[in-house]
PDB file of C-alpha atoms in Angstrom:
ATOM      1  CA  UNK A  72      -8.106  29.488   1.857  1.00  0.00           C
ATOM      2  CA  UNK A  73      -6.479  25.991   1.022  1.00  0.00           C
ATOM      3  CA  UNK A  74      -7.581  23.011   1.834  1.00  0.00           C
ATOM      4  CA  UNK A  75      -5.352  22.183   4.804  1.00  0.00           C
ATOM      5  CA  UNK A  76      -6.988  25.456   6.340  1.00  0.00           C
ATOM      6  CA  UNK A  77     -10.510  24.553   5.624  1.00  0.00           C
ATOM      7  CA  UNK A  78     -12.568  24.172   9.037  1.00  0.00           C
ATOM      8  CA  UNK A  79     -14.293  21.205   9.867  1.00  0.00           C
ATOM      9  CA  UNK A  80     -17.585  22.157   8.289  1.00  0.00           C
ATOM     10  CA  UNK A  81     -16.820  22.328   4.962  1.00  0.00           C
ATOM     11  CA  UNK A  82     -14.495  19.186   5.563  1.00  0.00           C
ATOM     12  CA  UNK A  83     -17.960  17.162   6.757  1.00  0.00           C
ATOM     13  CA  UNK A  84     -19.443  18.946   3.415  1.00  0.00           C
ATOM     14  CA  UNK A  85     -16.778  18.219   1.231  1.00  0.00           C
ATOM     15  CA  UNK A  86     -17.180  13.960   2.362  1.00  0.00           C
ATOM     16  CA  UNK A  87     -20.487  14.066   2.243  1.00  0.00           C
ATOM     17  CA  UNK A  88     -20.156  15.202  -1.407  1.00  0.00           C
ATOM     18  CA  UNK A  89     -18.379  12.694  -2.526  1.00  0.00           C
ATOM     19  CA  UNK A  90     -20.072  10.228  -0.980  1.00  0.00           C
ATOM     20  CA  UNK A  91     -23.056  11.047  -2.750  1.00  0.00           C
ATOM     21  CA  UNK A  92     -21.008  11.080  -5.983  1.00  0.00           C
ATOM     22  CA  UNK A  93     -20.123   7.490  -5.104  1.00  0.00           C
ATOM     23  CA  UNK A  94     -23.529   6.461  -4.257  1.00  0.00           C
ATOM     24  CA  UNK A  95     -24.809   8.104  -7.529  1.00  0.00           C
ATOM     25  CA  UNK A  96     -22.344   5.881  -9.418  1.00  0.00           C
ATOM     26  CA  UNK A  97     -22.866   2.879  -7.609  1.00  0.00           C
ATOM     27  CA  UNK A  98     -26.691   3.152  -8.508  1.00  0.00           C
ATOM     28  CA  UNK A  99     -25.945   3.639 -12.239  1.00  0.00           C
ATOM     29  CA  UNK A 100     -23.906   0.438 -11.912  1.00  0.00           C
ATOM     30  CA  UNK A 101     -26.538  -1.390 -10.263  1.00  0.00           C
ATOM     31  CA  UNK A 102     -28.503  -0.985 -13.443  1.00  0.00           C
ATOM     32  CA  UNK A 103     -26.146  -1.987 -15.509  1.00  0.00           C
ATOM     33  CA  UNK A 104     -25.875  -5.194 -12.776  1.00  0.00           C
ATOM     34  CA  UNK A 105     -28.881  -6.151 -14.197  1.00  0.00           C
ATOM     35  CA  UNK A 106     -28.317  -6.635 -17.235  1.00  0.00           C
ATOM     36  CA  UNK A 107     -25.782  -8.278 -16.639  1.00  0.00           C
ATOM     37  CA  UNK A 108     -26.687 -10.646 -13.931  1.00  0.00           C
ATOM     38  CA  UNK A 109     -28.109 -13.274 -15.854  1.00  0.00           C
ATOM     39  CA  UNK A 110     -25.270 -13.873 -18.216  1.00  0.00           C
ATOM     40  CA  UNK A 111     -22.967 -14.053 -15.128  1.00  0.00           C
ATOM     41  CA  UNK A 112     -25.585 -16.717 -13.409  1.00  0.00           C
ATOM     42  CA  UNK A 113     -26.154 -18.711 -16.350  1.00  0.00           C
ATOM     43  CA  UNK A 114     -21.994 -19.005 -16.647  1.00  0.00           C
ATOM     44  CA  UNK A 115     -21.072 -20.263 -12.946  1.00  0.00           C
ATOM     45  CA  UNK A 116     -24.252 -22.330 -13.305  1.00  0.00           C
ATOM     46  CA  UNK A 117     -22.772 -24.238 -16.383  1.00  0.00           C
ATOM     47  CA  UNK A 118     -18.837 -23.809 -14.162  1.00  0.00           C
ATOM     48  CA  UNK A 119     -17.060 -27.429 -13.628  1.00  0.00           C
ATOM     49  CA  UNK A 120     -18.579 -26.534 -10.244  1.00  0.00           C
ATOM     50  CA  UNK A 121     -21.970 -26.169 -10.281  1.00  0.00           C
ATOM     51  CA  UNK A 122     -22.487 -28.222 -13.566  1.00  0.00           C
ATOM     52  CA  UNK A 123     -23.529 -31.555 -11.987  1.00  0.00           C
ATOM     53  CA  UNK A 124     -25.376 -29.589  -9.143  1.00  0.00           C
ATOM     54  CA  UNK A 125     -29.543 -29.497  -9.780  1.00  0.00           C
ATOM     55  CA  UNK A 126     -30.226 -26.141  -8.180  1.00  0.00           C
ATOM     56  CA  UNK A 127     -34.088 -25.464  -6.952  1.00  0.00           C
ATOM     57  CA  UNK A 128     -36.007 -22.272  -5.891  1.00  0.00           C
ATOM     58  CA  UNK A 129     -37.361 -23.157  -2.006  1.00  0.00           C
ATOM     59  CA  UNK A 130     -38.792 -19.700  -2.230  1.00  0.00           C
ATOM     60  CA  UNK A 131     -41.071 -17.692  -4.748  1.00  0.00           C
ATOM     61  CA  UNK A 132     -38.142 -14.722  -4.475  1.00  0.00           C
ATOM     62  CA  UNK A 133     -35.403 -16.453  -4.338  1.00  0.00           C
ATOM     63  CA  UNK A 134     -34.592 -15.867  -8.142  1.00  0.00           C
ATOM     64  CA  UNK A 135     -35.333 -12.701  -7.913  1.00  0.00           C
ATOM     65  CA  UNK A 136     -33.050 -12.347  -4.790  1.00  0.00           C
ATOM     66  CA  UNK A 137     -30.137 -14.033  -6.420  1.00  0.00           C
ATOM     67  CA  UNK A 138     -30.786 -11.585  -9.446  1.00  0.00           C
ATOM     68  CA  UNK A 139     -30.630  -8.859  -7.408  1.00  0.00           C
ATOM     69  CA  UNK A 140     -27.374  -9.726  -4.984  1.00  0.00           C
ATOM     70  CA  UNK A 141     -25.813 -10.610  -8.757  1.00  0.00           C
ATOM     71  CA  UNK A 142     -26.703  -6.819 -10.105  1.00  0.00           C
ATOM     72  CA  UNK A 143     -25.337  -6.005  -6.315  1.00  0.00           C
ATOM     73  CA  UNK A 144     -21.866  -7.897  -6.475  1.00  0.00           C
ATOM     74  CA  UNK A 145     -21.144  -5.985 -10.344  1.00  0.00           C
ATOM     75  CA  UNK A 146     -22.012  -2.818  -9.089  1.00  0.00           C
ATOM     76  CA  UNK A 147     -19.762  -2.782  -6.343  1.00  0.00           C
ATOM     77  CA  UNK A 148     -16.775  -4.362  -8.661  1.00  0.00           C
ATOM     78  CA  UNK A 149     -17.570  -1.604 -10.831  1.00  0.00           C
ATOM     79  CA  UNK A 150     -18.162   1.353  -8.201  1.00  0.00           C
ATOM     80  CA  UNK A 151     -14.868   0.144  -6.320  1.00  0.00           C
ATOM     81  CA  UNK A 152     -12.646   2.627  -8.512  1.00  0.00           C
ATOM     82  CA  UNK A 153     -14.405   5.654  -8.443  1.00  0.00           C
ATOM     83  CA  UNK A 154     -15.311   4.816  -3.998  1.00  0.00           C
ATOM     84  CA  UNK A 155     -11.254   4.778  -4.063  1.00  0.00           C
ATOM     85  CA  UNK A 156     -10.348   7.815  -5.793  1.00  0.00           C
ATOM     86  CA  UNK A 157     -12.963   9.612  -4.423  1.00  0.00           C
ATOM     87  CA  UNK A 158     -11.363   8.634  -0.738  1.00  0.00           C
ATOM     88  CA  UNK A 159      -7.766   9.995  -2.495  1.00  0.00           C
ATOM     89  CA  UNK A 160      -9.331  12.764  -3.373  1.00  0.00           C
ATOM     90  CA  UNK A 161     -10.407  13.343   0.093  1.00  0.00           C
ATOM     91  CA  UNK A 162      -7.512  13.082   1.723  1.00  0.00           C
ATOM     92  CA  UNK A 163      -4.805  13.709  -1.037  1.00  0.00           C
ATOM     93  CA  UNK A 164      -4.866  17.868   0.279  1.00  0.00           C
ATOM     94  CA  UNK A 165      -3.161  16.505   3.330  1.00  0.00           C
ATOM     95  CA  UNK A 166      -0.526  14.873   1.689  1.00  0.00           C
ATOM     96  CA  UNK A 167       3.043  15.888  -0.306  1.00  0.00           C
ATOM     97  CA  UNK A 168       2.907  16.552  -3.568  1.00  0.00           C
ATOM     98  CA  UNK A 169       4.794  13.085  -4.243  1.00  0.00           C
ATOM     99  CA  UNK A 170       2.790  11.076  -2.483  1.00  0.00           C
ATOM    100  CA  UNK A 171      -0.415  11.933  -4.110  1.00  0.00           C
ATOM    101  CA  UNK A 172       1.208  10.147  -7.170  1.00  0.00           C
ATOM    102  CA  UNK A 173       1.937   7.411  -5.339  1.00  0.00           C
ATOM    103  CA  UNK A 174      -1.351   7.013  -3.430  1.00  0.00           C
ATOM    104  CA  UNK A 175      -3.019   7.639  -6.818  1.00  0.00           C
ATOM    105  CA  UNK A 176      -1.522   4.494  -8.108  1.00  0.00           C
ATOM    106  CA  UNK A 177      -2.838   2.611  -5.253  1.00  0.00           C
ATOM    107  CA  UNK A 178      -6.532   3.037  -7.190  1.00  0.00           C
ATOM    108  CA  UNK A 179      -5.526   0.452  -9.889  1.00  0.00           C
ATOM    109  CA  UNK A 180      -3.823  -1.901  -7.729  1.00  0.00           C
ATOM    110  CA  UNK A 181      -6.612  -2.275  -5.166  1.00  0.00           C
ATOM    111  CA  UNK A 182      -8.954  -2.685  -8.123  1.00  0.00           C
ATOM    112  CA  UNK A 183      -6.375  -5.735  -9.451  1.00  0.00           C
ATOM    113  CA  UNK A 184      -6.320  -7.334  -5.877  1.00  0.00           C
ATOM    114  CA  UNK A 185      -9.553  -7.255  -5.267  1.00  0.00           C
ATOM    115  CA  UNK A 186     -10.557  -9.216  -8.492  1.00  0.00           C
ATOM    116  CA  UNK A 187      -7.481 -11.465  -7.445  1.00  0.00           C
ATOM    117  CA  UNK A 188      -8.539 -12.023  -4.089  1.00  0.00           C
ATOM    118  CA  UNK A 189     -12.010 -12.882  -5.746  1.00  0.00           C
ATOM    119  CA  UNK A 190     -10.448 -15.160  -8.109  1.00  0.00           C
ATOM    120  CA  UNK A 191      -8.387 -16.902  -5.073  1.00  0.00           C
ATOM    121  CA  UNK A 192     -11.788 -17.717  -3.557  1.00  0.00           C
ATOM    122  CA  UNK A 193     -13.534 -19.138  -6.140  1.00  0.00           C
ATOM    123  CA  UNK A 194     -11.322 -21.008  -8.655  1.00  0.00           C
ATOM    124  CA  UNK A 195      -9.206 -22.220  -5.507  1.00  0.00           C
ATOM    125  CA  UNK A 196     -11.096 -22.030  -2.081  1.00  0.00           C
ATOM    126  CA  UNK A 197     -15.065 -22.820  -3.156  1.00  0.00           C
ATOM    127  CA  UNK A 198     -14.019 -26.073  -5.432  1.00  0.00           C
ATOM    128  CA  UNK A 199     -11.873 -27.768  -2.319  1.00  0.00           C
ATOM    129  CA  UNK A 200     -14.766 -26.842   0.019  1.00  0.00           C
ATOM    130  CA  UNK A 201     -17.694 -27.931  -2.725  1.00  0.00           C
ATOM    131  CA  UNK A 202     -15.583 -31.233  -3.304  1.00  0.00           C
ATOM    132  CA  UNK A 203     -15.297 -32.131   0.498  1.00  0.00           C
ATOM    133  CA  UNK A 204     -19.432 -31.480   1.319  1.00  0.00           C
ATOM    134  CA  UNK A 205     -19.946 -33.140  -1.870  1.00  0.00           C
ATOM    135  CA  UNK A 206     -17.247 -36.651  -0.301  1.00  0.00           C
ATOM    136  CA  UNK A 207     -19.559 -36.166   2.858  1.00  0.00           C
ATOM    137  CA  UNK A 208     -22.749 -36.103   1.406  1.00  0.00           C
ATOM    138  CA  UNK A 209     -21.979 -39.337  -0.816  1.00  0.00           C
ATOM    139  CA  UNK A 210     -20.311 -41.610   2.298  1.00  0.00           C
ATOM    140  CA  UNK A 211     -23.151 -40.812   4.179  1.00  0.00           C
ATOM    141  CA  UNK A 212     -25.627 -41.751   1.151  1.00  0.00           C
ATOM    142  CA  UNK A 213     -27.126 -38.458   1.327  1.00  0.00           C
ATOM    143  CA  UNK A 214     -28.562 -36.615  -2.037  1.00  0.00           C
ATOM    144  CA  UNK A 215     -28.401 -33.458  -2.646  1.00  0.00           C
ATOM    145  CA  UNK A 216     -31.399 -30.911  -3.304  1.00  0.00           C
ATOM    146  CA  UNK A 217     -29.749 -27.583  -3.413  1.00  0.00           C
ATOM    147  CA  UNK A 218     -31.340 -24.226  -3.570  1.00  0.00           C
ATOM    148  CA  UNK A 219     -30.069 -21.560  -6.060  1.00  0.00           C
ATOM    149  CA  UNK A 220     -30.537 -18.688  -3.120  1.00  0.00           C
ATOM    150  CA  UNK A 221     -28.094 -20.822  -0.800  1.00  0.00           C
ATOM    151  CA  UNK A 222     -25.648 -22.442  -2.952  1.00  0.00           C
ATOM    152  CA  UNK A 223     -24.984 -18.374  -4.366  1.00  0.00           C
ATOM    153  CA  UNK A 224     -25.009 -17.057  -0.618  1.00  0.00           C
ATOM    154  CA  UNK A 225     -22.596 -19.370   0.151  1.00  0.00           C
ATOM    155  CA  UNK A 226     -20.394 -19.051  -2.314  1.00  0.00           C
ATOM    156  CA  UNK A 227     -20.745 -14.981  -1.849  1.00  0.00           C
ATOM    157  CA  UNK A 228     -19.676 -15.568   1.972  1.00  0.00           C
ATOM    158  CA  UNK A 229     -16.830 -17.829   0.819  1.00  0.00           C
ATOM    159  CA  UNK A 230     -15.051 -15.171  -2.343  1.00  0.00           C
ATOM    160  CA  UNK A 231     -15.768 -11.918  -0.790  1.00  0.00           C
ATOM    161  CA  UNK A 232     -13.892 -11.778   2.504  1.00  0.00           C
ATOM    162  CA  UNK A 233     -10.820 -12.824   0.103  1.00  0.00           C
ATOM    163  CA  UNK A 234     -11.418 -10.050  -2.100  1.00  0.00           C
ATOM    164  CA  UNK A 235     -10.951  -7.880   1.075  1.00  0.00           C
ATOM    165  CA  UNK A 236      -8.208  -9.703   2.524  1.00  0.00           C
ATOM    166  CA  UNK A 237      -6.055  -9.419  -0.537  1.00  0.00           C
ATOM    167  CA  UNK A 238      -6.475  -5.292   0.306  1.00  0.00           C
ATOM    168  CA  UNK A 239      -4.093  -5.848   2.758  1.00  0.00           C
ATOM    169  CA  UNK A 240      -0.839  -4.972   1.215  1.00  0.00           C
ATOM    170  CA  UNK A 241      -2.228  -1.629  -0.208  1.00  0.00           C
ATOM    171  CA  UNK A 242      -3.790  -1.003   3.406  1.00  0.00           C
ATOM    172  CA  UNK A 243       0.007  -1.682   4.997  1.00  0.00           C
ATOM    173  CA  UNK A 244       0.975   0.758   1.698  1.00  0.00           C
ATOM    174  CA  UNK A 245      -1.399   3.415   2.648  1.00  0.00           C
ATOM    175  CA  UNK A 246      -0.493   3.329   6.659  1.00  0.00           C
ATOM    176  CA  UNK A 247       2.912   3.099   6.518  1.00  0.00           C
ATOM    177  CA  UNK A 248       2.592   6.636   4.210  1.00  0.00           C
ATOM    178  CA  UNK A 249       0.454   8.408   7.054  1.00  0.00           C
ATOM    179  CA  UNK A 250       3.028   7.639   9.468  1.00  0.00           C
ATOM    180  CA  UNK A 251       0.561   4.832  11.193  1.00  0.00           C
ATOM    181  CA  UNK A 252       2.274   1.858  10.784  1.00  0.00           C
ATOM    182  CA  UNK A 253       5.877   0.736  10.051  1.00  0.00           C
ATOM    183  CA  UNK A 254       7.824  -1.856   8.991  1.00  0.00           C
ATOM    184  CA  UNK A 255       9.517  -3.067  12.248  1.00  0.00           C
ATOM    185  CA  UNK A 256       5.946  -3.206  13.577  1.00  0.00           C
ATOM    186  CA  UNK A 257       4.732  -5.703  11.063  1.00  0.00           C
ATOM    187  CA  UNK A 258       7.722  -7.995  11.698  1.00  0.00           C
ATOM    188  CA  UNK A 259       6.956  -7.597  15.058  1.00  0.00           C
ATOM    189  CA  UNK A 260       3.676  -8.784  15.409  1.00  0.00           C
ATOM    190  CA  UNK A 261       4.446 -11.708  12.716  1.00  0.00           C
ATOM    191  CA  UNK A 262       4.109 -14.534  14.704  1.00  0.00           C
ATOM    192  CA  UNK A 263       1.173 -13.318  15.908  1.00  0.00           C
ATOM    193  CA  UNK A 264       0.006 -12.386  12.292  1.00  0.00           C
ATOM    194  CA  UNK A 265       1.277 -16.017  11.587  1.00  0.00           C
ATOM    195  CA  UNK A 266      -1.173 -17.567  13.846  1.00  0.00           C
ATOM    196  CA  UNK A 267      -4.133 -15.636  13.182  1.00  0.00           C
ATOM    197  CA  UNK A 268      -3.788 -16.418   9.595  1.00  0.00           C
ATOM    198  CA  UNK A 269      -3.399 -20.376  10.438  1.00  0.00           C
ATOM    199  CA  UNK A 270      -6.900 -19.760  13.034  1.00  0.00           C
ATOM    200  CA  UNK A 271      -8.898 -17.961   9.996  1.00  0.00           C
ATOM    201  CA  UNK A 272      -7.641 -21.054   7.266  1.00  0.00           C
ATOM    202  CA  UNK A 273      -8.367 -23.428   9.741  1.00  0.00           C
ATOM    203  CA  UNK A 274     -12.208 -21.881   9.875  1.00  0.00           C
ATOM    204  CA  UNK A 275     -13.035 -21.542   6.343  1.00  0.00           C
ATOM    205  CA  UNK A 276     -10.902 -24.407   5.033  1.00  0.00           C
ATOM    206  CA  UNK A 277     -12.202 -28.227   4.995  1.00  0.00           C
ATOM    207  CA  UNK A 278     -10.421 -30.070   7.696  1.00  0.00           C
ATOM    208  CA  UNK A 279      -7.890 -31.424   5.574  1.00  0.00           C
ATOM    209  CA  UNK A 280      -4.289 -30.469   5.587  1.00  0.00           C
ATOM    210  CA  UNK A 281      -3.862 -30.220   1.669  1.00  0.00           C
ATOM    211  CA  UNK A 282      -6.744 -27.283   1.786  1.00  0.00           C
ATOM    212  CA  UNK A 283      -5.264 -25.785   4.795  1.00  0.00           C
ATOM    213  CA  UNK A 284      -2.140 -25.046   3.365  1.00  0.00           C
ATOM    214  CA  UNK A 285      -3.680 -24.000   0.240  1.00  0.00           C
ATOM    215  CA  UNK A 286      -5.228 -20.892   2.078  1.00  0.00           C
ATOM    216  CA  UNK A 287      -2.468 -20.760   5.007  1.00  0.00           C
ATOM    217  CA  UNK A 288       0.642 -20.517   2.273  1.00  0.00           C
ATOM    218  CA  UNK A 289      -0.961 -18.166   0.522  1.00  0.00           C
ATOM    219  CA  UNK A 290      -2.290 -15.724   3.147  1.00  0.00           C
ATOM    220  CA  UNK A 291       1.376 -15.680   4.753  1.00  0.00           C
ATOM    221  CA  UNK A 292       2.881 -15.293   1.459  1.00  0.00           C
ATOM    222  CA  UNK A 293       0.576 -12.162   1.412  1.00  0.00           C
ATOM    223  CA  UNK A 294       1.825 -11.151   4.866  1.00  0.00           C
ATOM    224  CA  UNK A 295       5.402 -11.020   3.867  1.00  0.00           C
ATOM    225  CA  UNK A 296       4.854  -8.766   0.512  1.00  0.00           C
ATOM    226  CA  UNK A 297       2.742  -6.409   3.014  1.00  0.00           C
ATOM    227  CA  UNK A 298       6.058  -6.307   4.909  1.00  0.00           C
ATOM    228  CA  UNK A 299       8.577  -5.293   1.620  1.00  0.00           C
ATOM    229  CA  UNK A 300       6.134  -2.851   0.513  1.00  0.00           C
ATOM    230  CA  UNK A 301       5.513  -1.137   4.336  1.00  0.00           C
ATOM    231  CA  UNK A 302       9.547  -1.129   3.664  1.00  0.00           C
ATOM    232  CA  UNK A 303       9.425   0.597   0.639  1.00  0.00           C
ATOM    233  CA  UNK A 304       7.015   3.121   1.187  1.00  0.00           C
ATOM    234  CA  UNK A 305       8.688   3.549   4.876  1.00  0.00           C
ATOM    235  CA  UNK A 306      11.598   4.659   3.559  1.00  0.00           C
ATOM    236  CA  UNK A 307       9.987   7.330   0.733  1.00  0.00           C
ATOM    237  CA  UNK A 308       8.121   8.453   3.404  1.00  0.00           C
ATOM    238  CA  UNK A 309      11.305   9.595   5.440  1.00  0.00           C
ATOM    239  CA  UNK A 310      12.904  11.029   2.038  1.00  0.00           C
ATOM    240  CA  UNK A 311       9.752  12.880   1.940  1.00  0.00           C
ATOM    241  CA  UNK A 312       9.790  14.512   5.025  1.00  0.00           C
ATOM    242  CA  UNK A 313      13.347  15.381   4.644  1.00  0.00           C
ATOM    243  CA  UNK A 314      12.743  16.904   1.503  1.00  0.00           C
ATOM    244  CA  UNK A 315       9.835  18.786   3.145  1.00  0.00           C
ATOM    245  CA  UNK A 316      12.256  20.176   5.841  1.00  0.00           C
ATOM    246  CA  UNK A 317      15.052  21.167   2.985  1.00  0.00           C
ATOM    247  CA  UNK A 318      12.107  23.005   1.217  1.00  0.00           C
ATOM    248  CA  UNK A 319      11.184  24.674   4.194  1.00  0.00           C
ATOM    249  CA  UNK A 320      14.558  25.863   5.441  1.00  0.00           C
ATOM    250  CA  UNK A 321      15.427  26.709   1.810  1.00  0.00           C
ATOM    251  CA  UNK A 322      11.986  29.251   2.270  1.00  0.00           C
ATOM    252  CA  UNK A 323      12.871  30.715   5.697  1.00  0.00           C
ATOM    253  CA  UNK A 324      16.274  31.636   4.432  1.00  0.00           C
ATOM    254  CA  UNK A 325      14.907  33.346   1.585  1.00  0.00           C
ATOM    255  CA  UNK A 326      12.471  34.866   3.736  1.00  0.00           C
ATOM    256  CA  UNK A 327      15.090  35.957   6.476  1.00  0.00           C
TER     257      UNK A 327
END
């Protein structure tokens, strides 16, 4: 029996396999997290950032908390490869033979843009937003007494959306393959795209328009690759199928 004949039973068995695989690994990872939590505070504490910022404990646990969502944050960076091949894996049965390869490669790009999204957010985003609370603070003559457990939540709720926004373009990728979305559709809905991107900068960005544009332009910019690539893969899709269909009349004749 192959796999695109397996019922639906050992299809649920088959996922919940690997999710345990990837839960395994992700708990391995959190103990490595651990270890290396602390180095990872002590840098961004000592970042142009944080340098001049005197952070506090309000809380008994909250160094142990920001410990913890620190051993978290590596474990997932580290567990993201092996959660996206075992998803390939998953579904790659269901696919032609040239498109495994291609989704295959989509393991080590996600990987990249996630740790670029993350970068995005925090060496661009979290300074312009630290600098303007920090201008606010000061004309108001108000001092700062930060706590370690919020200043790190904060900046956690400020990187990480980015590192799944900057997904998109392998998402598109990944669609357009399954047949689910296509190229003319993304150009479509762009000016809609367009102004849902300018409503989610405008929310996360000071009110400024230098800092606007700084996550608008790039967002869009990301928007507009999505588009070329949903191209690309669009159009090895269709030479895919029709290669599919030559293979397949090529087997009937033999047959007949």
């Amino acid at each position: 029996m192959t796999d695109k004949n397996m019922p639906v039973y050992d299809h649920l068995g088959e996922l919940r396999n690997r999710i345990v695989i990837t839960a395994v690994f992700f708990f391995l990872f959190m103990v490595v997290g651990l270890f290396f939590a602390k180095p990872v505070i002590v840098y961004l504490q000592s970042d142009n950032v944080a340098k001049d910022i005197q952070m506090n404990a309000f809380n008994l646990t909250d160094p142990l908390k920001v410990y913890i969502d620190f051993a978290f944050i590596i474990a997932l960076l580290l567990s993201l490869p092996v959660a996206l091949y075992q998803i390939w894996a998953f579904i790659s049965p269901g696919l032609f033979e040239n498109e495994r390869k291609v989704t295959l490669s989509y393991i080590p790009v996600s990987f990249l843009l996630f740790a670029a999204g993350l970068s995005f957010g925090y060496f661009i985003l979290f300074p312009l937003v630290v600098h303007f609370m920090s201008n606010i603070a000061n004309s108001l003559n108000v001092e700062g007494e930060y706590g370690i457990n919020e200043y790190f939540s904060f900046l956690f709720s400020l990187i990480l959306p980015f590192g799944l926004l900057f997904q998109f373009p392998v998402l598109v990728m990944f669609l357009t393959r399954l047949g689910l979305v296509t190229p003319h559709f993304l150009r479509k809905i762009r000016r809609f795209a367009y102004f849902g991107i300018i409503v989610v900068a405008g929310l996360i960005s000071p009110p400024e328009l230098i800092s606007h544009l700084t996550i608008t332009v790039p967002l869009i910019i990301l928007y507009e690759i999505s588009i070329l690539i949903s191209a690309n893969a669009y159009k090895k899709r269709l030479k895919a199928e029709e290669e599919a269909m030559l293979d397949l009349e090529l087997e009937k004749t033999h047959l007949d």
